[in-house]
């Protein structure tokens, strides 16, 4: 296509659209970036804090794009993208990128690719902590975003925690509980667009097997691992991520 490809950037749980400012600047030559705050967060705090509301916002963004866009979903943003695809299909999209996410968080007899090293009982305890002592829970949420205690260039865990604390606790709790009901495994095989599955080799949140499963399940998917990253490759390895996205976008059919 002529001109820059529309790229809709969907942030993770407890974050906001501005988390993509650096990535958007790096992609300025190839992509026209849009990074909305998702429902329950930031400027969209007044919208229902549900994945269905997130998918509805994605639909609005796709409809407003001047050409078929690429969706990039990080963590919860990937869940929003999958939920949109489950409802609307891929017909209006040029491609999909997901960053360090699993289509199902809870373990099951047939599923070991959810939250890393978390049993159902572990998840129940974490959920109770989120409900009962949100300020304390935010420290571990921020720390788990990164491979190391140093965080990422331009974003230390302490800064990430301040961003998390700026969100409405009740909305974050509601979205967390909605995420725990997520199961979009059946959606993945129907993603008939170029699909870049990104993961951090040092993620504390999801196992490498989740990305491997996604890349095998979607017909046009390929998997890219960011060796020095945890849950946030776009923050931890921004140059490598932007290079990968530039190549992906440029290779899309016109």
Coordinates of C-alpha atoms in Angstrom, one line a residue:
X1 CA 0.0 0.0 0.0
X2 CA 1.1 3.6 -0.5
X3 CA 1.7 5.6 2.7
X4 CA 2.0 4.4 6.2
X5 CA 0.1 1.4 7.5
X6 CA -2.4 2.0 10.3
X7 CA -1.2 0.3 13.5
X8 CA -3.5 0.0 16.5
X9 CA -1.5 -0.5 19.7
X10 CA -3.4 -2.2 22.5
X11 CA -1.9 -1.9 26.0
X12 CA -1.8 -4.4 28.8
X13 CA -3.7 -4.6 32.0
X14 CA -3.1 -1.6 34.4
X15 CA -1.2 0.3 31.7
X16 CA -2.3 3.0 29.2
X17 CA -1.9 3.9 25.5
X18 CA 1.0 6.3 26.3
X19 CA 3.1 3.2 27.2
X20 CA 3.6 2.9 23.4
X21 CA 4.9 6.4 22.8
X22 CA 8.5 5.4 22.2
X23 CA 7.6 2.5 19.9
X24 CA 5.2 4.7 17.9
X25 CA 8.0 7.2 17.4
X26 CA 10.4 4.5 16.2
X27 CA 7.7 3.2 13.7
X28 CA 6.8 6.7 12.4
X29 CA 8.2 6.0 8.9
X30 CA 6.2 2.8 8.3
X31 CA 3.1 3.0 10.5
X32 CA 0.4 5.5 11.5
X33 CA 0.1 4.6 15.1
X34 CA -3.0 4.8 17.3
X35 CA -2.7 3.8 20.9
X36 CA -6.0 4.3 22.7
X37 CA -6.6 3.8 26.4
X38 CA -8.6 0.7 26.8
X39 CA -11.8 0.6 28.8
X40 CA -11.4 0.9 32.6
X41 CA -8.0 2.7 32.0
X42 CA -6.9 6.3 31.8
X43 CA -9.1 8.4 29.5
X44 CA -11.5 5.4 29.0
X45 CA -12.0 4.8 32.8
X46 CA -15.7 5.6 32.3
X47 CA -16.2 2.7 29.9
X48 CA -17.1 -0.8 31.3
X49 CA -14.0 -2.6 32.6
X50 CA -14.6 -5.8 30.6
X51 CA -12.9 -7.6 27.7
X52 CA -16.1 -7.2 25.6
X53 CA -15.9 -3.4 26.0
X54 CA -12.2 -3.6 25.0
X55 CA -13.2 -5.6 21.9
X56 CA -15.9 -3.0 21.1
X57 CA -13.3 -0.2 21.3
X58 CA -11.0 -2.2 19.0
X59 CA -13.9 -2.4 16.5
X60 CA -14.3 1.4 16.7
X61 CA -10.6 1.9 16.0
X62 CA -10.6 -0.6 13.1
X63 CA -13.7 1.1 11.6
X64 CA -12.0 4.5 11.8
X65 CA -8.8 3.3 10.1
X66 CA -8.2 4.7 6.6
X67 CA -6.9 1.3 5.4
X68 CA -6.9 -2.2 6.8
X69 CA -4.9 -1.9 10.0
X70 CA -2.5 -4.1 11.9
X71 CA -3.5 -4.9 15.5
X72 CA -0.8 -5.1 18.1
X73 CA -1.9 -6.4 21.4
X74 CA 0.4 -6.7 24.5
X75 CA -0.8 -9.0 27.2
X76 CA -4.4 -7.9 27.9
X77 CA -4.3 -6.0 24.6
X78 CA -3.8 -9.4 22.9
X79 CA -6.9 -10.7 24.7
X80 CA -8.8 -7.6 23.4
X81 CA -7.6 -8.3 19.8
X82 CA -8.6 -12.0 20.0
X83 CA -12.0 -11.1 21.4
X84 CA -12.5 -8.6 18.5
X85 CA -11.5 -11.3 16.0
X86 CA -13.9 -13.8 17.7
X87 CA -16.7 -11.4 17.2
X88 CA -15.9 -9.7 13.9
X89 CA -13.4 -12.0 12.1
X90 CA -10.2 -10.9 10.4
X91 CA -11.8 -9.4 7.2
X92 CA -11.0 -5.8 8.1
X93 CA -7.4 -6.5 9.3
X94 CA -4.1 -6.5 7.4
X95 CA -2.3 -8.4 10.2
X96 CA -1.9 -9.2 13.9
X97 CA 0.9 -9.0 16.4
X98 CA 0.6 -10.3 20.0
X99 CA 3.1 -9.7 22.7
X100 CA 3.6 -12.2 25.6
X101 CA 0.1 -13.5 26.1
X102 CA -1.8 -16.8 26.4
X103 CA -5.3 -17.4 25.0
X104 CA -6.2 -19.0 28.4
X105 CA -4.7 -18.0 31.7
X106 CA -6.0 -20.7 34.0
X107 CA -4.6 -24.2 33.9
X108 CA -6.7 -27.2 32.8
X109 CA -6.3 -30.9 32.2
X110 CA -5.6 -30.1 28.5
X111 CA -3.8 -26.8 29.0
X112 CA -0.4 -26.1 30.6
X113 CA 0.4 -22.8 28.7
X114 CA -1.4 -20.3 31.0
X115 CA 0.1 -18.1 33.8
X116 CA 3.6 -19.3 34.4
X117 CA 4.0 -21.8 37.3
X118 CA 0.6 -20.9 38.6
X119 CA -1.8 -23.6 39.8
X120 CA -5.5 -22.9 40.2
X121 CA -4.9 -22.4 44.0
X122 CA -2.0 -20.0 43.3
X123 CA -4.3 -17.9 41.1
X124 CA -7.0 -17.9 43.7
X125 CA -4.5 -16.6 46.3
X126 CA -3.3 -13.9 43.9
X127 CA -6.8 -12.8 43.1
X128 CA -7.6 -12.6 46.8
X129 CA -4.6 -10.3 47.3
X130 CA -5.7 -8.1 44.4
X131 CA -9.1 -7.8 46.0
X132 CA -8.0 -7.2 49.6
X133 CA -4.8 -5.2 49.3
X134 CA -4.5 -3.6 45.8
X135 CA -1.6 -1.2 46.7
X136 CA 0.5 -4.1 47.9
X137 CA -0.3 -6.2 44.8
X138 CA 0.8 -3.5 42.5
X139 CA 4.5 -3.9 43.5
X140 CA 4.6 -7.5 42.2
X141 CA 2.6 -6.6 39.1
X142 CA 5.2 -3.9 38.2
X143 CA 8.2 -6.2 39.0
X144 CA 6.8 -9.0 36.9
X145 CA 6.7 -6.8 33.8
X146 CA 10.4 -7.0 33.4
X147 CA 13.2 -9.6 33.1
X148 CA 15.4 -7.9 35.7
X149 CA 14.9 -5.6 38.7
X150 CA 16.3 -2.7 36.7
X151 CA 13.2 -2.6 34.5
X152 CA 13.4 -1.2 31.0
X153 CA 15.2 1.7 29.4
X154 CA 13.1 4.7 30.4
X155 CA 10.8 2.8 32.7
X156 CA 11.9 1.5 36.1
X157 CA 9.6 -0.8 38.1
X158 CA 8.9 2.1 40.5
X159 CA 7.6 4.2 37.6
X160 CA 5.5 1.3 36.3
X161 CA 4.0 0.9 39.8
X162 CA 3.0 4.6 39.9
X163 CA 1.2 4.2 36.6
X164 CA -0.6 1.1 37.9
X165 CA -1.6 3.0 41.1
X166 CA -3.1 5.8 39.0
X167 CA -5.7 3.4 37.7
X168 CA -9.0 2.7 39.4
X169 CA -8.5 -0.3 41.7
X170 CA -12.1 -1.6 41.3
X171 CA -11.8 -1.5 37.5
X172 CA -8.5 -3.3 37.5
X173 CA -9.9 -6.0 39.8
X174 CA -12.9 -6.4 37.5
X175 CA -10.7 -6.8 34.4
X176 CA -8.4 -9.2 36.2
X177 CA -11.4 -11.4 37.0
X178 CA -12.6 -11.1 33.4
X179 CA -9.2 -12.2 32.2
X180 CA -9.3 -15.3 34.3
X181 CA -12.4 -16.4 32.3
X182 CA -10.6 -15.9 29.0
X183 CA -10.4 -18.9 26.7
X184 CA -9.8 -17.8 23.0
X185 CA -8.1 -21.0 22.0
X186 CA -10.7 -21.8 19.4
X187 CA -10.3 -18.3 17.9
X188 CA -6.6 -18.8 17.0
X189 CA -7.0 -21.3 14.2
X190 CA -9.3 -18.9 12.4
X191 CA -6.7 -16.0 12.2
X192 CA -6.1 -16.1 8.5
X193 CA -3.9 -13.0 8.4
X194 CA -0.1 -12.7 8.7
X195 CA 0.5 -13.0 12.5
X196 CA 3.7 -12.2 14.4
X197 CA 3.7 -13.9 17.8
X198 CA 6.2 -12.1 20.1
X199 CA 7.5 -13.3 23.4
X200 CA 10.2 -12.5 26.0
X201 CA 12.6 -15.3 26.7
X202 CA 12.8 -14.3 30.3
X203 CA 9.1 -13.6 30.9
X204 CA 7.9 -14.1 34.4
X205 CA 4.3 -14.1 33.4
X206 CA 3.8 -16.7 30.6
X207 CA 5.8 -19.7 29.6
X208 CA 7.6 -19.9 26.2
X209 CA 5.2 -22.8 25.3
X210 CA 2.3 -20.3 25.1
X211 CA 3.8 -18.5 22.2
X212 CA 4.9 -21.8 20.6
X213 CA 1.3 -23.0 20.8
X214 CA 0.0 -19.8 19.2
X215 CA 2.5 -19.9 16.4
X216 CA 1.6 -23.5 15.6
X217 CA -2.2 -23.0 15.9
X218 CA -2.6 -20.0 13.6
X219 CA -2.1 -20.8 9.9
X220 CA 0.0 -17.7 9.0
X221 CA 1.8 -17.2 12.3
X222 CA 5.5 -17.1 13.1
X223 CA 7.2 -16.7 16.4
X224 CA 9.8 -14.2 17.4
X225 CA 11.6 -14.4 20.7
X226 CA 13.3 -11.4 22.4
X227 CA 16.2 -12.9 24.3
X228 CA 16.8 -10.2 26.8
X229 CA 13.1 -9.4 27.5
X230 CA 10.6 -10.4 30.1
X231 CA 6.9 -9.6 29.7
X232 CA 7.5 -6.3 27.9
X233 CA 9.8 -6.7 24.9
X234 CA 8.6 -3.3 23.4
X235 CA 10.0 -1.6 26.5
X236 CA 12.9 -3.8 27.3
X237 CA 14.3 -4.2 23.7
X238 CA 12.7 -1.3 21.9
X239 CA 15.1 -1.3 18.9
X240 CA 14.8 -5.0 18.3
X241 CA 11.0 -4.8 18.6
X242 CA 10.7 -1.9 16.3
X243 CA 13.0 -3.6 13.7
X244 CA 10.8 -6.7 13.9
X245 CA 7.7 -4.7 13.4
X246 CA 9.1 -2.7 10.5
X247 CA 10.0 -5.9 8.7
X248 CA 6.5 -7.4 9.4
X249 CA 4.6 -4.4 8.3
X250 CA 6.7 -3.9 5.1
X251 CA 6.2 -7.5 4.1
X252 CA 2.4 -7.3 4.3
X253 CA 0.5 -7.5 1.0
X254 CA -0.5 -4.1 -0.4

